Amino acid sequence: MNRKAYEKVDYLRLLLAIIGLAALILLFDALGPNKFGEDFKEFIIQVIPDLASILIAFIIAYLILNWKGYSPQEKLREDLVQDLAKVISDPKLPPETHNLSEALHYLNMKLPFLHSEPSFKEFNFNVKLEGVKQLDIIAYSGVYLFQNFQDKFAEAVSNGARLRIMLIDPDSQASELLASNQYFAENPGDTRKSIERIRQIWKDATKKLENFKTKRKRGGSIELRLINWIPSLSLIIVDRDSKNAELKVKVNSLYVDTPPFSTPNKIINKQFSPVWFDYFVTQYEKVWEQGVSLESPP
């Protein structure tokens, strides 16, 4: 059963609970003299409030859990992912389990790439920024990210997140070469805008922290490095050290006049693809070592 089908089942449960609650209320109101035997009526009247309380508790719990992003199918999916990860990584298990590992690897190879917009919906960057502890980014200019998620970045840093960002140096040969392309003519200007937004993110995060001084809240950090290189990939790595770590990789175009919005994206889960996850993390670190630090916020 796919995710949409599970959601329909969940909604049906909620609907049935609401209908059941309404029916109990109507029944309680309708019970009057001469409609039932006295003993039976007394029993029903005693039971209805208890049943109604259970249904009300179910409806409230359902709404709260869904508001928080939890649902039975999500829990089931998390358990399956953890169990499969153990099966694949445990060398003591019998050889037959390697078939499962090979099947998952084959499935991962066959999964399609996503366009930019649906990849961000699937990656749900808005939600990830709410609880992120470490975020590593490499992009041409990052103008989309820092324009659309500026407030969320500031909130994340004020909550203790560590941000590391790499952009193409707007005054470098790489930037000049990139700007010669019709689709990236504004890249140097976009990068400068992103740098200013990153500085503003730090100011906003610092201001938020000042409002929490009495709570001894500890803020995060931002480090920005500029590179003289046109990276073949754009990366967003979320909480690399967490067991639930994920990254979104965008493959930058091979042909120079390819529109940037048509480039392929893929989401890699650390539990499902630890080898490829570590590969991209290692690649990020190697480029990071070559980057030049801009004057970073303290």
mmCIF file of C-alpha atoms in Angstrom:
data_model
loop_
_atom_site.group_PDB
_atom_site.id
_atom_site.type_symbol
_atom_site.label_atom_id
_atom_site.label_comp_id
_atom_site.label_asym_id
_atom_site.label_seq_id
_atom_site.Cartn_x
_atom_site.Cartn_y
_atom_site.Cartn_z
ATOM 1 C CA MET A 1 0.000 0.000 0.000
ATOM 2 C CA ASN A 2 1.480 3.368 -1.010
ATOM 3 C CA ARG A 3 1.664 6.471 1.137
ATOM 4 C CA LYS A 4 -1.435 8.087 -0.389
ATOM 5 C CA ALA A 5 -3.463 4.962 0.344
ATOM 6 C CA TYR A 6 -2.268 4.944 3.963
ATOM 7 C CA GLU A 7 -3.285 8.589 4.295
ATOM 8 C CA LYS A 8 -6.773 7.762 2.983
ATOM 9 C CA VAL A 9 -7.081 5.010 5.607
ATOM 10 C CA ASP A 10 -6.001 7.461 8.317
ATOM 11 C CA TYR A 11 -8.531 10.054 7.179
ATOM 12 C CA LEU A 12 -11.233 7.361 7.125
ATOM 13 C CA ARG A 13 -10.420 6.436 10.726
ATOM 14 C CA LEU A 14 -10.710 10.075 11.732
ATOM 15 C CA LEU A 15 -14.000 10.436 9.876
ATOM 16 C CA LEU A 16 -15.421 7.298 11.495
ATOM 17 C CA ALA A 17 -14.342 8.546 14.931
ATOM 18 C CA ILE A 18 -16.107 11.872 14.347
ATOM 19 C CA ILE A 19 -19.241 10.154 13.041
ATOM 20 C CA GLY A 20 -19.191 7.763 15.994
ATOM 21 C CA LEU A 21 -18.860 10.647 18.436
ATOM 22 C CA ALA A 22 -21.768 12.480 16.800
ATOM 23 C CA ALA A 23 -23.867 9.319 16.901
ATOM 24 C CA LEU A 24 -23.177 8.846 20.609
ATOM 25 C CA ILE A 25 -24.147 12.441 21.348
ATOM 26 C CA LEU A 26 -27.401 12.069 19.407
ATOM 27 C CA LEU A 27 -28.147 8.753 21.106
ATOM 28 C CA PHE A 28 -27.499 10.227 24.533
ATOM 29 C CA ASP A 29 -29.819 13.112 23.733
ATOM 30 C CA ALA A 30 -32.485 10.868 22.244
ATOM 31 C CA LEU A 31 -32.717 8.501 25.186
ATOM 32 C CA GLY A 32 -35.942 9.262 26.927
ATOM 33 C CA PRO A 33 -38.598 7.550 28.988
ATOM 34 C CA ASN A 34 -40.388 4.519 27.550
ATOM 35 C CA LYS A 35 -37.829 4.035 24.746
ATOM 36 C CA PHE A 36 -35.787 1.362 26.496
ATOM 37 C CA GLY A 37 -36.043 -0.713 29.580
ATOM 38 C CA GLU A 38 -34.861 1.188 32.624
ATOM 39 C CA ASP A 39 -31.876 -1.096 33.310
ATOM 40 C CA PHE A 40 -30.714 -1.078 29.716
ATOM 41 C CA LYS A 41 -31.192 2.673 29.432
ATOM 42 C CA GLU A 42 -29.205 3.267 32.612
ATOM 43 C CA PHE A 43 -26.396 1.065 31.299
ATOM 44 C CA ILE A 44 -26.290 2.898 27.969
ATOM 45 C CA ILE A 45 -26.280 6.309 29.652
ATOM 46 C CA GLN A 46 -23.340 5.248 31.819
ATOM 47 C CA VAL A 47 -21.345 3.819 28.898
ATOM 48 C CA ILE A 48 -21.868 6.633 26.373
ATOM 49 C CA PRO A 49 -19.729 9.280 28.197
ATOM 50 C CA ASP A 50 -16.837 6.808 28.454
ATOM 51 C CA LEU A 51 -17.040 5.929 24.761
ATOM 52 C CA ALA A 52 -17.294 9.609 23.859
ATOM 53 C CA SER A 53 -14.213 10.381 25.961
ATOM 54 C CA ILE A 54 -12.236 7.680 24.141
ATOM 55 C CA LEU A 55 -13.279 9.020 20.748
ATOM 56 C CA ILE A 56 -12.453 12.602 21.742
ATOM 57 C CA ALA A 57 -9.022 11.487 22.971
ATOM 58 C CA PHE A 58 -8.453 9.603 19.698
ATOM 59 C CA ILE A 59 -9.420 12.622 17.566
ATOM 60 C CA ILE A 60 -7.222 15.018 19.591
ATOM 61 C CA ALA A 61 -4.251 12.607 19.528
ATOM 62 C CA TYR A 62 -4.674 12.060 15.787
ATOM 63 C CA LEU A 63 -4.718 15.795 15.041
ATOM 64 C CA ILE A 64 -1.716 16.518 17.288
ATOM 65 C CA LEU A 65 0.385 13.669 15.863
ATOM 66 C CA ASN A 66 -0.367 14.664 12.288
ATOM 67 C CA TRP A 67 0.358 18.315 13.083
ATOM 68 C CA LYS A 68 3.734 17.215 14.482
ATOM 69 C CA GLY A 69 4.406 15.106 11.395
ATOM 70 C CA TYR A 70 3.873 11.690 12.967
ATOM 71 C CA SER A 71 1.568 9.036 11.609
ATOM 72 C CA PRO A 72 1.310 5.220 11.740
ATOM 73 C CA GLN A 73 2.738 4.807 8.243
ATOM 74 C CA GLU A 74 5.696 7.084 9.032
ATOM 75 C CA LYS A 75 6.463 5.027 12.144
ATOM 76 C CA LEU A 76 6.172 1.826 10.128
ATOM 77 C CA ARG A 77 8.470 3.228 7.457
ATOM 78 C CA GLU A 78 11.087 4.271 10.041
ATOM 79 C CA ASP A 79 11.018 0.821 11.636
ATOM 80 C CA LEU A 80 11.393 -0.873 8.258
ATOM 81 C CA VAL A 81 14.314 1.362 7.298
ATOM 82 C CA GLN A 82 16.102 0.635 10.573
ATOM 83 C CA ASP A 83 15.498 -3.103 10.322
ATOM 84 C CA LEU A 84 16.642 -3.238 6.703
ATOM 85 C CA ALA A 85 19.748 -1.244 7.537
ATOM 86 C CA LYS A 86 20.628 -3.781 10.238
ATOM 87 C CA VAL A 87 20.071 -6.687 7.865
ATOM 88 C CA ILE A 88 22.269 -5.178 5.188
ATOM 89 C CA SER A 89 25.115 -4.125 7.470
ATOM 90 C CA ASP A 90 25.335 -7.186 9.765
ATOM 91 C CA PRO A 91 28.149 -9.491 8.516
ATOM 92 C CA LYS A 92 27.039 -12.312 10.842
ATOM 93 C CA LEU A 93 23.769 -12.893 9.048
ATOM 94 C CA PRO A 94 23.549 -15.777 6.545
ATOM 95 C CA PRO A 95 24.495 -15.267 2.877
ATOM 96 C CA GLU A 96 20.833 -15.283 1.840
ATOM 97 C CA THR A 97 20.438 -11.776 3.225
ATOM 98 C CA HIS A 98 22.843 -10.484 0.588
ATOM 99 C CA ASN A 99 20.020 -10.955 -1.907
ATOM 100 C CA LEU A 100 18.070 -8.272 -0.063
ATOM 101 C CA SER A 101 21.081 -5.965 -0.096
ATOM 102 C CA GLU A 102 21.516 -6.498 -3.834
ATOM 103 C CA ALA A 103 17.806 -5.894 -4.433
ATOM 104 C CA LEU A 104 17.873 -2.601 -2.526
ATOM 105 C CA HIS A 105 21.016 -1.540 -4.349
ATOM 106 C CA TYR A 106 19.369 -2.363 -7.680
ATOM 107 C CA LEU A 107 16.243 -0.443 -6.668
ATOM 108 C CA ASN A 108 18.324 2.583 -5.683
ATOM 109 C CA MET A 109 20.069 2.475 -9.060
ATOM 110 C CA LYS A 110 16.710 2.373 -10.861
ATOM 111 C CA LEU A 111 15.001 5.141 -8.911
ATOM 112 C CA PRO A 112 14.476 8.172 -11.137
ATOM 113 C CA PHE A 113 15.963 11.616 -10.726
ATOM 114 C CA LEU A 114 13.697 14.488 -9.765
ATOM 115 C CA HIS A 115 13.356 17.997 -11.151
ATOM 116 C CA SER A 116 14.316 20.844 -8.825
ATOM 117 C CA GLU A 117 10.831 21.775 -7.607
ATOM 118 C CA PRO A 118 9.579 18.265 -6.746
ATOM 119 C CA SER A 119 12.973 17.420 -5.236
ATOM 120 C CA PHE A 120 12.590 20.267 -2.731
ATOM 121 C CA LYS A 121 9.049 19.130 -1.927
ATOM 122 C CA GLU A 122 10.267 15.590 -1.298
ATOM 123 C CA PHE A 123 13.324 16.802 0.644
ATOM 124 C CA ASN A 124 11.059 19.176 2.632
ATOM 125 C CA PHE A 125 13.834 21.650 3.387
ATOM 126 C CA ASN A 126 11.466 23.898 5.305
ATOM 127 C CA VAL A 127 10.878 21.178 7.890
ATOM 128 C CA LYS A 128 14.506 20.048 7.996
ATOM 129 C CA LEU A 129 15.648 23.540 8.944
ATOM 130 C CA GLU A 130 13.468 23.410 12.058
ATOM 131 C CA GLY A 131 15.571 20.770 13.831
ATOM 132 C CA VAL A 132 18.879 20.731 11.961
ATOM 133 C CA LYS A 133 22.145 20.616 13.920
ATOM 134 C CA GLN A 134 24.628 20.746 11.037
ATOM 135 C CA LEU A 135 24.040 21.860 7.477
ATOM 136 C CA ASP A 136 26.617 21.737 4.677
ATOM 137 C CA ILE A 137 25.867 23.501 1.390
ATOM 138 C CA ILE A 138 27.732 23.947 -1.877
ATOM 139 C CA ALA A 139 26.114 25.827 -4.761
ATOM 140 C CA TYR A 140 26.869 28.220 -7.605
ATOM 141 C CA SER A 141 25.340 31.223 -5.825
ATOM 142 C CA GLY A 142 22.737 29.730 -3.478
ATOM 143 C CA VAL A 143 20.453 32.625 -4.386
ATOM 144 C CA TYR A 144 17.307 30.462 -4.305
ATOM 145 C CA LEU A 145 18.085 29.019 -0.873
ATOM 146 C CA PHE A 146 19.016 32.222 0.912
ATOM 147 C CA GLN A 147 16.225 34.219 -0.688
ATOM 148 C CA ASN A 148 13.447 31.752 0.132
ATOM 149 C CA PHE A 149 14.624 30.399 3.480
ATOM 150 C CA GLN A 150 16.390 33.391 5.021
ATOM 151 C CA ASP A 151 14.197 33.518 8.135
ATOM 152 C CA LYS A 152 14.374 29.756 8.587
ATOM 153 C CA PHE A 153 18.184 29.846 8.384
ATOM 154 C CA ALA A 154 18.287 32.547 11.065
ATOM 155 C CA GLU A 155 15.971 30.514 13.286
ATOM 156 C CA ALA A 156 18.110 27.394 12.822
ATOM 157 C CA VAL A 157 21.333 29.225 13.740
ATOM 158 C CA SER A 158 19.697 30.797 16.787
ATOM 159 C CA ASN A 159 18.713 27.264 17.840
ATOM 160 C CA GLY A 160 22.312 26.060 17.668
ATOM 161 C CA ALA A 161 22.725 24.881 14.059
ATOM 162 C CA ARG A 162 26.173 24.924 12.479
ATOM 163 C CA LEU A 163 26.118 26.123 8.857
ATOM 164 C CA ARG A 164 28.955 25.653 6.393
ATOM 165 C CA ILE A 165 28.467 27.196 2.981
ATOM 166 C CA MET A 166 30.530 27.173 -0.224
ATOM 167 C CA LEU A 167 29.783 29.476 -3.169
ATOM 168 C CA ILE A 168 31.678 30.411 -6.308
ATOM 169 C CA ASP A 169 33.811 33.489 -5.659
ATOM 170 C CA PRO A 170 32.084 36.272 -7.656
ATOM 171 C CA ASP A 171 35.495 37.810 -8.486
ATOM 172 C CA SER A 172 37.129 34.558 -9.610
ATOM 173 C CA GLN A 173 37.926 33.147 -13.043
ATOM 174 C CA ALA A 174 35.328 30.442 -12.452
ATOM 175 C CA SER A 175 32.623 33.058 -11.894
ATOM 176 C CA GLU A 176 33.705 34.975 -14.990
ATOM 177 C CA LEU A 177 33.541 31.795 -17.070
ATOM 178 C CA LEU A 178 30.142 30.869 -15.651
ATOM 179 C CA ALA A 179 28.784 34.374 -16.274
ATOM 180 C CA SER A 180 29.647 34.054 -19.967
ATOM 181 C CA ASN A 181 26.771 31.564 -20.215
ATOM 182 C CA GLN A 182 23.337 33.001 -21.017
ATOM 183 C CA TYR A 183 21.679 31.252 -18.075
ATOM 184 C CA PHE A 184 24.256 32.328 -15.481
ATOM 185 C CA ALA A 185 25.075 35.864 -16.587
ATOM 186 C CA GLU A 186 23.788 37.174 -13.252
ATOM 187 C CA ASN A 187 25.622 34.594 -11.125
ATOM 188 C CA PRO A 188 28.271 37.000 -9.740
ATOM 189 C CA GLY A 189 25.554 39.456 -8.703
ATOM 190 C CA ASP A 190 23.452 36.622 -7.268
ATOM 191 C CA THR A 191 26.405 35.406 -5.218
ATOM 192 C CA ARG A 192 26.974 38.890 -3.786
ATOM 193 C CA LYS A 193 23.295 39.032 -2.844
ATOM 194 C CA SER A 194 23.618 35.647 -1.132
ATOM 195 C CA ILE A 195 26.675 36.834 0.807
ATOM 196 C CA GLU A 196 24.725 39.836 2.072
ATOM 197 C CA ARG A 197 21.788 37.607 3.002
ATOM 198 C CA ILE A 198 24.122 35.259 4.883
ATOM 199 C CA ARG A 199 25.457 38.238 6.843
ATOM 200 C CA GLN A 200 21.889 39.291 7.544
ATOM 201 C CA ILE A 201 21.045 35.750 8.661
ATOM 202 C CA TRP A 202 23.818 36.000 11.230
ATOM 203 C CA LYS A 203 22.567 39.380 12.446
ATOM 204 C CA ASP A 204 19.005 38.071 12.741
ATOM 205 C CA ALA A 205 20.185 34.949 14.568
ATOM 206 C CA THR A 206 22.261 37.059 16.980
ATOM 207 C CA LYS A 207 19.268 39.290 17.643
ATOM 208 C CA LYS A 208 17.110 36.249 18.374
ATOM 209 C CA LEU A 209 19.750 34.978 20.794
ATOM 210 C CA GLU A 210 19.780 38.275 22.685
ATOM 211 C CA ASN A 211 16.107 37.742 23.439
ATOM 212 C CA PHE A 212 16.948 34.394 25.059
ATOM 213 C CA LYS A 213 19.897 35.453 27.204
ATOM 214 C CA THR A 214 18.037 34.742 30.407
ATOM 215 C CA LYS A 215 17.516 31.161 29.233
ATOM 216 C CA ARG A 216 21.234 30.725 28.491
ATOM 217 C CA LYS A 217 20.400 29.573 25.006
ATOM 218 C CA ARG A 218 23.483 28.734 22.957
ATOM 219 C CA GLY A 219 23.569 29.726 19.307
ATOM 220 C CA GLY A 220 25.162 28.075 16.318
ATOM 221 C CA SER A 221 27.643 29.330 13.748
ATOM 222 C CA ILE A 222 28.022 30.235 10.086
ATOM 223 C CA GLU A 223 31.165 29.737 8.036
ATOM 224 C CA LEU A 224 31.329 30.797 4.406
ATOM 225 C CA ARG A 225 34.050 29.821 1.955
ATOM 226 C CA LEU A 226 34.431 30.948 -1.650
ATOM 227 C CA ILE A 227 35.853 28.718 -4.371
ATOM 228 C CA ASN A 228 37.483 29.375 -7.735
ATOM 229 C CA TRP A 229 35.816 26.360 -9.284
ATOM 230 C CA ILE A 230 32.577 25.461 -11.066
ATOM 231 C CA PRO A 231 31.396 22.439 -9.068
ATOM 232 C CA SER A 232 29.862 19.591 -11.001
ATOM 233 C CA LEU A 233 27.332 19.113 -8.212
ATOM 234 C CA SER A 234 25.313 21.175 -5.789
ATOM 235 C CA LEU A 235 24.859 19.590 -2.381
ATOM 236 C CA ILE A 236 22.739 20.073 0.729
ATOM 237 C CA ILE A 237 23.839 17.717 3.523
ATOM 238 C CA VAL A 238 21.621 17.580 6.598
ATOM 239 C CA ASP A 239 23.032 16.337 9.931
ATOM 240 C CA ARG A 240 25.745 14.175 8.388
ATOM 241 C CA ASP A 241 26.554 12.427 11.705
ATOM 242 C CA SER A 242 22.958 11.462 12.441
ATOM 243 C CA LYS A 243 21.689 7.976 11.623
ATOM 244 C CA ASN A 244 18.798 9.653 9.778
ATOM 245 C CA ALA A 245 21.089 11.918 7.751
ATOM 246 C CA GLU A 246 20.090 12.815 4.203
ATOM 247 C CA LEU A 247 21.518 14.819 1.364
ATOM 248 C CA LYS A 248 20.127 16.302 -1.818
ATOM 249 C CA VAL A 249 22.436 16.291 -4.796
ATOM 250 C CA LYS A 250 21.805 18.309 -7.942
ATOM 251 C CA VAL A 251 23.794 17.301 -10.996
ATOM 252 C CA ASN A 252 24.875 20.476 -12.766
ATOM 253 C CA SER A 253 24.538 20.437 -16.521
ATOM 254 C CA LEU A 254 27.201 19.005 -18.810
ATOM 255 C CA TYR A 255 26.164 21.065 -21.838
ATOM 256 C CA VAL A 256 26.727 24.759 -21.259
ATOM 257 C CA ASP A 257 23.384 26.050 -22.566
ATOM 258 C CA THR A 258 21.143 23.744 -20.506
ATOM 259 C CA PRO A 259 18.489 25.612 -18.459
ATOM 260 C CA PRO A 260 19.347 25.217 -14.753
ATOM 261 C CA PHE A 261 15.798 24.293 -13.734
ATOM 262 C CA SER A 262 15.940 21.111 -15.839
ATOM 263 C CA THR A 263 18.910 19.563 -14.053
ATOM 264 C CA PRO A 264 18.428 16.209 -12.288
ATOM 265 C CA ASN A 265 18.219 15.949 -8.498
ATOM 266 C CA LYS A 266 18.394 12.957 -6.202
ATOM 267 C CA ILE A 267 17.882 12.439 -2.469
ATOM 268 C CA ILE A 268 20.248 10.028 -0.752
ATOM 269 C CA ASN A 269 19.443 8.549 2.636
ATOM 270 C CA LYS A 270 22.408 7.549 4.810
ATOM 271 C CA GLN A 271 20.720 4.355 6.016
ATOM 272 C CA PHE A 272 19.819 3.159 2.529
ATOM 273 C CA SER A 273 22.995 4.238 0.723
ATOM 274 C CA PRO A 274 25.815 4.684 3.264
ATOM 275 C CA VAL A 275 28.541 4.218 0.648
ATOM 276 C CA TRP A 276 27.258 6.941 -1.672
ATOM 277 C CA PHE A 277 26.339 9.189 1.242
ATOM 278 C CA ASP A 278 29.919 8.990 2.542
ATOM 279 C CA TYR A 279 31.236 9.537 -0.981
ATOM 280 C CA PHE A 280 29.493 12.902 -1.332
ATOM 281 C CA VAL A 281 30.408 13.948 2.217
ATOM 282 C CA THR A 282 34.073 13.174 1.483
ATOM 283 C CA GLN A 283 33.895 15.093 -1.787
ATOM 284 C CA TYR A 284 32.433 18.066 0.052
ATOM 285 C CA GLU A 285 35.258 18.031 2.590
ATOM 286 C CA LYS A 286 37.936 17.951 -0.105
ATOM 287 C CA VAL A 287 36.475 21.033 -1.793
ATOM 288 C CA TRP A 288 36.002 22.702 1.603
ATOM 289 C CA GLU A 289 39.728 22.368 2.292
ATOM 290 C CA GLN A 290 40.465 24.242 -0.935
ATOM 291 C CA GLY A 291 37.989 27.040 -0.286
ATOM 292 C CA VAL A 292 38.973 30.507 0.908
ATOM 293 C CA SER A 293 37.219 31.717 4.047
ATOM 294 C CA LEU A 294 35.365 34.951 3.725
ATOM 295 C CA GLU A 295 35.288 37.097 6.816
ATOM 296 C CA SER A 296 32.905 34.944 8.836
ATOM 297 C CA PRO A 297 30.620 36.033 11.636
ATOM 298 C CA PRO A 298 32.295 35.539 15.034
#
